[in-house]
Amino acid sequence: MSAKAADRVTTVATSRPGTPPQTSWFEFLLDGSLLENHFQKSNPDPTPAQLIVQFLEQASKPSLNEQNQVQPPVDNCRNRTLKLLALKVAAHMRWDLDTLEKGLTIPVLNMLLNELLCVSKVPPGVKHVDLDLSTLPPTTAMAVIIYNRWAIRTIVLSSFPEKQTKPGPHQMNMLNIVQQEKEMTENILSVLKEQASDSISVLEGALQLKKDFYVHTLRTLDLLAADGSTANGETESSTAGLCICADELHCQVHYDLGGIFFQQGCTDQPAYEKAREHFRQTKELLQKLDSALHVHLDEKRLAGYWNACRALTGTSDLSDAQTTPYSQINSLIRTHNHQALIETFIKDNASRSLPNHFRQSVLREFLHKVQQGERGLDEICHKLCVCNSVRDALEGEILSVRFQQLLLKPSKRLVDFILEVCTRSLEKDRPSETSRRNMANFMKTLCESLEELSLVFVVSSHKLFMELLKEEERKVLVEQMRKRSATINLSAKPLPSFYDIPASANVNIGQLEQQLILSLEPRRIRQILIELHGMAERPFWRVNSKWEVPPDYINVILSIKDNLTKDLVYILMAKGLHCISIKDFAHARQLFSACLELVTEFSPKLRQVMLNELLLLEVRAHETMAAEGSRERPPPDLVSRVRGYLEMRIHDLPLRQVVGEECVAFMLNWRENDYLTLQVPQSLVMNNPYIKLGQLLASTCKELPGPKESRRTAKELWDVVVQICSVSVQHKRNSDGRVGLIKHRESTMGILQRNKFITFVKKLREPLVLTTLISLFVRLHSIVRDDIVNEVTAEHLSIWPSSLATIQAVDVEAVAVTVKELVTYALTLNPNNQSWLITQADIYFVTNQYSAALHFYLQAGAVCSDYFTKAVPPDVYTDQVLKRMIKCCSMMNCHTQVAVLCQFLREVDYMTAFKALQEQNSHDAMDSLYDYIWDVTILEYLTHIHHKRGESEKRQIAVKAIGQTELNASNPEEVLQLAAHKRKKKFLQAMAKLYF
């Protein structure tokens, strides 16, 4: 190898991250001390569970003879050592079945525990139920107990629904392996279920033993390896192995026996009594044990089992300090006190102490009773369904299909009950605004779902309906109901009801498709799709035309070969995007996380796509919180992920423009200007227009206010925006021989199209960034309009160029539209920004919309003076602003208002005031406004002009105004200023009432 080549190899090697290589399984065969050293690492790789799988997989590999025939695994030293290593790993895990069950499949765990029985010298060929545990060596007895505990736990766990592992499209060769493992699991389960009664008897026998127990450790297993003939020698003397006290073991065994008896209770009712007794003893032993090091059970599940057993057996425990809501409800069900049960559910709608799944389970129990033939429960089912649906509505959840079926043919009694539940569910002192809004939406949905107009009017005339819905909403809704009833075709022979038609396969598919459309729970969506694919083979991602995924991802998703996986990925993504659009970020996060977990198994490309979409979700969620008033900064992890996305370079990965766009806006909104100006790679700036724009905005904002020399970036930003607003210009000779200009508006010369630029700007919230953009467009607007008299004002205008070389290429109309959109958007974020309000007023002024202009001039003054209770700062109501307000009033023929405003100028404009007062056709309050005039000269002129016209009543009003003592010219200056301030305040407040 040449020196250069060696250098290249060294460079590559040193540039890779220093992650330690994974330890291979065979290395543990070569080095006996490696296993204990491996366990001492903080994060061992492979994990203990992975090591057990590797050791047992290698030890159980079949061999081939000379005729290439498959033979059972050879019983040699290598394989025995591998099995012993697997047992050592389990011993390191302290034989914790919870951990082992989570990390190992049933076949692997069965192999491991059978090996434990073998090395513990459990007599072969003898049933465990026939063994006397008291006479066996401690580790042997413990091995029998561990195996039988696992047996009954596995039976219980197998009855729970679980996620099926599914190979991806590129792992179709794994199907055979998965199928083989599934068959092995089913065979093992069938054997365990056959022997369940024996396993229960063994464990009940273990509860009779009062001595301590010992379980194998790494040390005792090493002794086994050293001398197989004395496998139990040291263990029999009870001086080796891990000691498990009797109470700890009994506690765990009671818990496991309670679980199996509870599982048997569905077919054998007395088994619930046994389960209850075992769980009671489990609780007592847990309280007795101060520190149960070797007890591994789920105390929340134990509490759930305990409550369930009490409900099912109908007994109460005096040891319980208080009765739980669950036991109260179960007591009401047992005593058939159905009215009290309904009352409890209605009250819970207000308190919301019962979880939804428990309420639904109560409804399902009554529905099951109805199916079993019990009479008189239909009405109870309907009322429970109503209570649950109102609870769902209050929490913003989707209404159940069962409730929607109730509304197909409701009675007036049912509608009255629904309204009663709605009213009482909001009986808190002060229901939250969210609850009121959700209830209002429920009432609207109720009206829209009812067919009979009389029932609609029952709802629309209800007190709660009147309180929650505004008058306009009520009118629109009632009118829609009238129109709908008018269009119903009342044919002589009515069509049979859909629910009267016997169910068929197509109906079942339709019902499942409806559930698929309504569901937002990933596991439920997957379950429905599995059922649908079992009925028909067709693309179910087309069920709802409103399910849309970005065009950038369509080809990648539709290229998935497995149809079920394709449907699931498409629907999860489409539902997640819909949830983001309605700001339901919690459900969107669940849907996207499930989709990420799914695609990680088979497609690195789709995995990165989902990571990008999750990033966009978190960015939008945080931006939404900020828009709603939260000032909490984004977590550093989110900022780091945004940076990672902006710097990402993965070949052939579909990227949505909106993700990069919102990431740059996110950085600007949270003032990450240092990253955008100093740390972002230059290659990204050159290739990504949003990063380029973000960098220029960040740099310009950092330099405000700054010296003239620091305006280089402002000039660069100016050039970029001018290009965005420019169009290509072509010269064409007309028929008369003259050369004219043709502007092509559809083409652009900038780094972004103008509509995309506007979309990006409307994602910004940072006031300084928006002020900078407004300032830039105001200056550009002034240059292209070339109207010195009627210029729009804004902050920081001095940093921009005062002329434009390529003015012919600029689209004047586009600039005018953009500046209006930009200021309007900014005011939606902060309607109290006086600078933006003045700019908005100027825009209306220069476009001759005088009433709107005056509205915003007055609003700008109001926000900076506490609604004119204080003096408006002179830098807000400058002479230019006041003169524009005067012109607005003049153009609207409000001449008396003109005269009053002329007093506000630094030097009173008597000429304009006198000219205005000479107008006799004034559209304002005229003499009612004389109380707001404090200038004696104007009042004297009013007296003169009314006398000259013979208007004695108006002259008398003017004389009365001029005769007020506080306007006496001999008064001190402070008194005169106070009189002027009082009149200014009252006049501006009166104007605000008029124009707001």
Short mmCIF file of N, CA and C in Angstrom, two decimals, residues 690-775:
data_model
loop_
_atom_site.label_atom_id
_atom_site.label_comp_id
_atom_site.label_asym_id
_atom_site.label_seq_id
_atom_site.Cartn_x
_atom_site.Cartn_y
_atom_site.Cartn_z
N TYR A 690 -34.91 29.59 1.41
CA TYR A 690 -35.46 30.00 2.70
C TYR A 690 -34.35 30.30 3.69
N ILE A 691 -33.29 29.48 3.65
CA ILE A 691 -32.16 29.75 4.55
C ILE A 691 -31.47 31.05 4.15
N LYS A 692 -31.36 31.28 2.84
CA LYS A 692 -30.78 32.54 2.36
C LYS A 692 -31.59 33.73 2.87
N LEU A 693 -32.90 33.65 2.72
CA LEU A 693 -33.78 34.72 3.17
C LEU A 693 -33.70 34.87 4.69
N GLY A 694 -33.70 33.75 5.41
CA GLY A 694 -33.62 33.80 6.86
C GLY A 694 -32.32 34.41 7.34
N GLN A 695 -31.20 34.08 6.67
CA GLN A 695 -29.92 34.65 7.06
C GLN A 695 -29.89 36.16 6.86
N LEU A 696 -30.42 36.63 5.73
CA LEU A 696 -30.42 38.08 5.46
C LEU A 696 -31.33 38.81 6.45
N LEU A 697 -32.49 38.23 6.78
CA LEU A 697 -33.37 38.87 7.76
C LEU A 697 -32.72 38.92 9.13
N ALA A 698 -32.09 37.80 9.54
CA ALA A 698 -31.44 37.76 10.84
C ALA A 698 -30.31 38.77 10.92
N SER A 699 -29.51 38.86 9.85
CA SER A 699 -28.38 39.80 9.84
C SER A 699 -28.87 41.25 9.89
N THR A 700 -29.90 41.54 9.12
CA THR A 700 -30.43 42.91 9.09
C THR A 700 -31.00 43.29 10.45
N CYS A 701 -31.71 42.38 11.09
CA CYS A 701 -32.29 42.67 12.41
C CYS A 701 -31.20 42.88 13.45
N LYS A 702 -30.11 42.10 13.34
CA LYS A 702 -29.03 42.27 14.31
C LYS A 702 -28.38 43.64 14.20
N GLU A 703 -28.39 44.22 13.01
CA GLU A 703 -27.71 45.50 12.79
C GLU A 703 -28.60 46.70 13.08
N LEU A 704 -29.87 46.45 13.48
CA LEU A 704 -30.78 47.57 13.76
C LEU A 704 -30.72 47.95 15.24
N PRO A 705 -30.67 49.26 15.57
CA PRO A 705 -30.24 50.34 14.66
C PRO A 705 -28.72 50.36 14.62
N GLY A 706 -28.15 50.63 13.50
CA GLY A 706 -26.70 50.58 13.37
C GLY A 706 -26.17 51.69 12.51
N PRO A 707 -24.86 51.84 12.46
CA PRO A 707 -24.25 52.89 11.62
C PRO A 707 -24.43 52.60 10.15
N LYS A 708 -24.13 53.57 9.34
CA LYS A 708 -24.35 53.44 7.91
C LYS A 708 -23.51 52.32 7.31
N GLU A 709 -22.32 52.08 7.90
CA GLU A 709 -21.43 51.07 7.33
C GLU A 709 -22.00 49.65 7.51
N SER A 710 -22.90 49.46 8.49
CA SER A 710 -23.39 48.11 8.77
C SER A 710 -24.64 47.76 7.97
N ARG A 711 -24.95 48.54 6.93
CA ARG A 711 -26.18 48.31 6.18
C ARG A 711 -25.96 47.48 4.92
N ARG A 712 -24.82 46.78 4.87
CA ARG A 712 -24.54 45.98 3.69
C ARG A 712 -25.54 44.84 3.54
N THR A 713 -25.85 44.16 4.67
CA THR A 713 -26.82 43.07 4.60
C THR A 713 -28.22 43.58 4.27
N ALA A 714 -28.54 44.80 4.75
CA ALA A 714 -29.84 45.39 4.41
C ALA A 714 -29.94 45.59 2.90
N LYS A 715 -28.84 46.01 2.28
CA LYS A 715 -28.82 46.19 0.82
C LYS A 715 -28.98 44.84 0.12
N GLU A 716 -28.34 43.78 0.66
CA GLU A 716 -28.50 42.44 0.07
C GLU A 716 -29.94 41.96 0.18
N LEU A 717 -30.55 42.18 1.35
CA LEU A 717 -31.95 41.79 1.53
C LEU A 717 -32.85 42.57 0.57
N TRP A 718 -32.56 43.84 0.42
CA TRP A 718 -33.31 44.69 -0.51
C TRP A 718 -33.26 44.13 -1.93
N ASP A 719 -32.06 43.78 -2.38
CA ASP A 719 -31.89 43.25 -3.74
C ASP A 719 -32.67 41.95 -3.93
N VAL A 720 -32.64 41.07 -2.92
CA VAL A 720 -33.33 39.79 -3.02
C VAL A 720 -34.84 40.01 -3.13
N VAL A 721 -35.39 40.91 -2.28
CA VAL A 721 -36.83 41.16 -2.30
C VAL A 721 -37.25 41.85 -3.59
N VAL A 722 -36.45 42.78 -4.06
CA VAL A 722 -36.76 43.46 -5.32
C VAL A 722 -36.85 42.45 -6.46
N GLN A 723 -35.93 41.50 -6.47
CA GLN A 723 -35.96 40.45 -7.51
C GLN A 723 -37.22 39.59 -7.39
N ILE A 724 -37.63 39.30 -6.15
CA ILE A 724 -38.85 38.51 -5.95
C ILE A 724 -40.06 39.24 -6.53
N CYS A 725 -40.07 40.55 -6.39
CA CYS A 725 -41.20 41.36 -6.88
C CYS A 725 -41.01 41.83 -8.31
N SER A 726 -39.98 41.36 -8.98
CA SER A 726 -39.72 41.77 -10.36
C SER A 726 -40.23 40.72 -11.33
N VAL A 727 -40.48 41.16 -12.54
CA VAL A 727 -40.92 40.25 -13.60
C VAL A 727 -40.05 40.48 -14.82
N SER A 728 -40.01 39.47 -15.67
CA SER A 728 -39.20 39.63 -16.88
C SER A 728 -39.85 40.64 -17.81
N VAL A 729 -39.03 41.46 -18.43
CA VAL A 729 -39.50 42.52 -19.32
C VAL A 729 -38.95 42.26 -20.72
N GLN A 730 -39.83 42.29 -21.69
CA GLN A 730 -39.41 42.13 -23.08
C GLN A 730 -39.82 43.36 -23.88
N HIS A 731 -39.00 43.74 -24.84
CA HIS A 731 -39.30 44.86 -25.74
C HIS A 731 -39.92 44.32 -27.02
N LYS A 732 -41.02 44.91 -27.42
CA LYS A 732 -41.69 44.47 -28.65
C LYS A 732 -42.11 45.71 -29.46
N ARG A 733 -41.86 45.67 -30.76
CA ARG A 733 -42.20 46.79 -31.62
C ARG A 733 -43.68 46.72 -31.99
N ASN A 734 -44.41 47.81 -31.74
CA ASN A 734 -45.84 47.87 -32.04
C ASN A 734 -46.06 48.03 -33.54
N SER A 735 -47.32 48.00 -33.95
CA SER A 735 -47.67 48.13 -35.37
C SER A 735 -47.31 49.50 -35.92
N ASP A 736 -47.27 50.50 -35.05
CA ASP A 736 -46.92 51.85 -35.52
C ASP A 736 -45.41 52.09 -35.50
N GLY A 737 -44.63 51.04 -35.17
CA GLY A 737 -43.18 51.16 -35.22
C GLY A 737 -42.55 51.52 -33.89
N ARG A 738 -43.36 51.91 -32.88
CA ARG A 738 -42.77 52.27 -31.59
C ARG A 738 -42.48 51.02 -30.76
N VAL A 739 -41.50 51.15 -29.89
CA VAL A 739 -41.11 50.02 -29.05
C VAL A 739 -41.87 50.10 -27.72
N GLY A 740 -42.53 49.01 -27.33
CA GLY A 740 -43.27 48.97 -26.06
C GLY A 740 -42.72 47.89 -25.14
N LEU A 741 -43.19 47.90 -23.89
CA LEU A 741 -42.74 46.92 -22.90
C LEU A 741 -43.85 45.90 -22.64
N ILE A 742 -43.45 44.63 -22.54
CA ILE A 742 -44.39 43.57 -22.19
C ILE A 742 -43.87 42.91 -20.91
N LYS A 743 -44.69 42.92 -19.85
CA LYS A 743 -44.29 42.30 -18.58
C LYS A 743 -44.97 40.93 -18.45
N HIS A 744 -44.15 39.95 -18.14
CA HIS A 744 -44.68 38.59 -17.97
C HIS A 744 -44.78 38.32 -16.47
N ARG A 745 -45.99 38.38 -15.94
CA ARG A 745 -46.18 38.26 -14.51
C ARG A 745 -45.99 36.82 -14.01
N GLU A 746 -46.13 35.85 -14.91
CA GLU A 746 -46.03 34.48 -14.44
C GLU A 746 -44.59 34.06 -14.21
N SER A 747 -43.63 34.79 -14.74
CA SER A 747 -42.23 34.43 -14.54
C SER A 747 -41.66 35.24 -13.38
N THR A 748 -40.59 34.74 -12.79
CA THR A 748 -39.97 35.45 -11.67
C THR A 748 -38.46 35.43 -11.83
N MET A 749 -37.85 36.48 -11.33
CA MET A 749 -36.39 36.58 -11.41
C MET A 749 -35.75 36.32 -10.06
N GLY A 750 -36.54 36.13 -8.98
CA GLY A 750 -36.00 36.02 -7.64
C GLY A 750 -35.75 34.59 -7.21
N ILE A 751 -35.26 34.45 -5.96
CA ILE A 751 -34.97 33.12 -5.43
C ILE A 751 -36.25 32.38 -5.05
N LEU A 752 -37.34 33.12 -4.92
CA LEU A 752 -38.64 32.54 -4.60
C LEU A 752 -39.73 33.20 -5.42
N GLN A 753 -40.80 32.48 -5.69
CA GLN A 753 -41.97 33.13 -6.28
C GLN A 753 -42.66 33.96 -5.21
N ARG A 754 -43.36 35.00 -5.65
CA ARG A 754 -43.94 35.93 -4.67
C ARG A 754 -44.96 35.25 -3.77
N ASN A 755 -45.77 34.35 -4.31
CA ASN A 755 -46.78 33.69 -3.47
C ASN A 755 -46.13 32.81 -2.40
N LYS A 756 -45.01 32.17 -2.75
CA LYS A 756 -44.29 31.36 -1.76
C LYS A 756 -43.63 32.26 -0.72
N PHE A 757 -43.17 33.41 -1.16
CA PHE A 757 -42.57 34.37 -0.24
C PHE A 757 -43.61 34.85 0.77
N ILE A 758 -44.82 35.15 0.30
CA ILE A 758 -45.88 35.60 1.19
C ILE A 758 -46.26 34.49 2.18
N THR A 759 -46.34 33.25 1.68
CA THR A 759 -46.64 32.13 2.56
C THR A 759 -45.60 32.00 3.66
N PHE A 760 -44.34 32.17 3.30
CA PHE A 760 -43.26 32.10 4.29
C PHE A 760 -43.37 33.23 5.31
N VAL A 761 -43.63 34.44 4.83
CA VAL A 761 -43.71 35.59 5.73
C VAL A 761 -44.83 35.40 6.74
N LYS A 762 -45.92 34.77 6.33
CA LYS A 762 -47.06 34.60 7.24
C LYS A 762 -46.83 33.51 8.28
N LYS A 763 -45.64 32.94 8.28
CA LYS A 763 -45.25 32.02 9.35
C LYS A 763 -44.38 32.71 10.40
N LEU A 764 -44.05 33.97 10.16
CA LEU A 764 -43.19 34.72 11.08
C LEU A 764 -44.03 35.40 12.14
N ARG A 765 -43.47 35.45 13.38
CA ARG A 765 -44.15 36.11 14.48
C ARG A 765 -43.28 37.17 15.15
N GLU A 766 -41.97 37.09 14.96
CA GLU A 766 -41.06 37.99 15.65
C GLU A 766 -41.31 39.43 15.22
N PRO A 767 -41.64 40.35 16.14
CA PRO A 767 -42.00 41.73 15.76
C PRO A 767 -40.91 42.47 14.99
N LEU A 768 -39.64 42.27 15.39
CA LEU A 768 -38.58 43.02 14.71
C LEU A 768 -38.43 42.56 13.27
N VAL A 769 -38.57 41.25 13.03
CA VAL A 769 -38.47 40.72 11.66
C VAL A 769 -39.60 41.29 10.81
N LEU A 770 -40.82 41.28 11.36
CA LEU A 770 -41.97 41.80 10.61
C LEU A 770 -41.83 43.30 10.38
N THR A 771 -41.35 44.03 11.39
CA THR A 771 -41.14 45.47 11.22
C THR A 771 -40.13 45.75 10.12
N THR A 772 -39.08 44.94 10.06
CA THR A 772 -38.06 45.11 9.02
C THR A 772 -38.65 44.89 7.63
N LEU A 773 -39.44 43.82 7.48
CA LEU A 773 -40.05 43.54 6.18
C LEU A 773 -41.06 44.62 5.79
N ILE A 774 -41.85 45.07 6.77
CA ILE A 774 -42.82 46.14 6.48
C ILE A 774 -42.08 47.39 6.03
N SER A 775 -41.00 47.72 6.73
CA SER A 775 -40.21 48.90 6.37
C SER A 775 -39.67 48.80 4.94
#
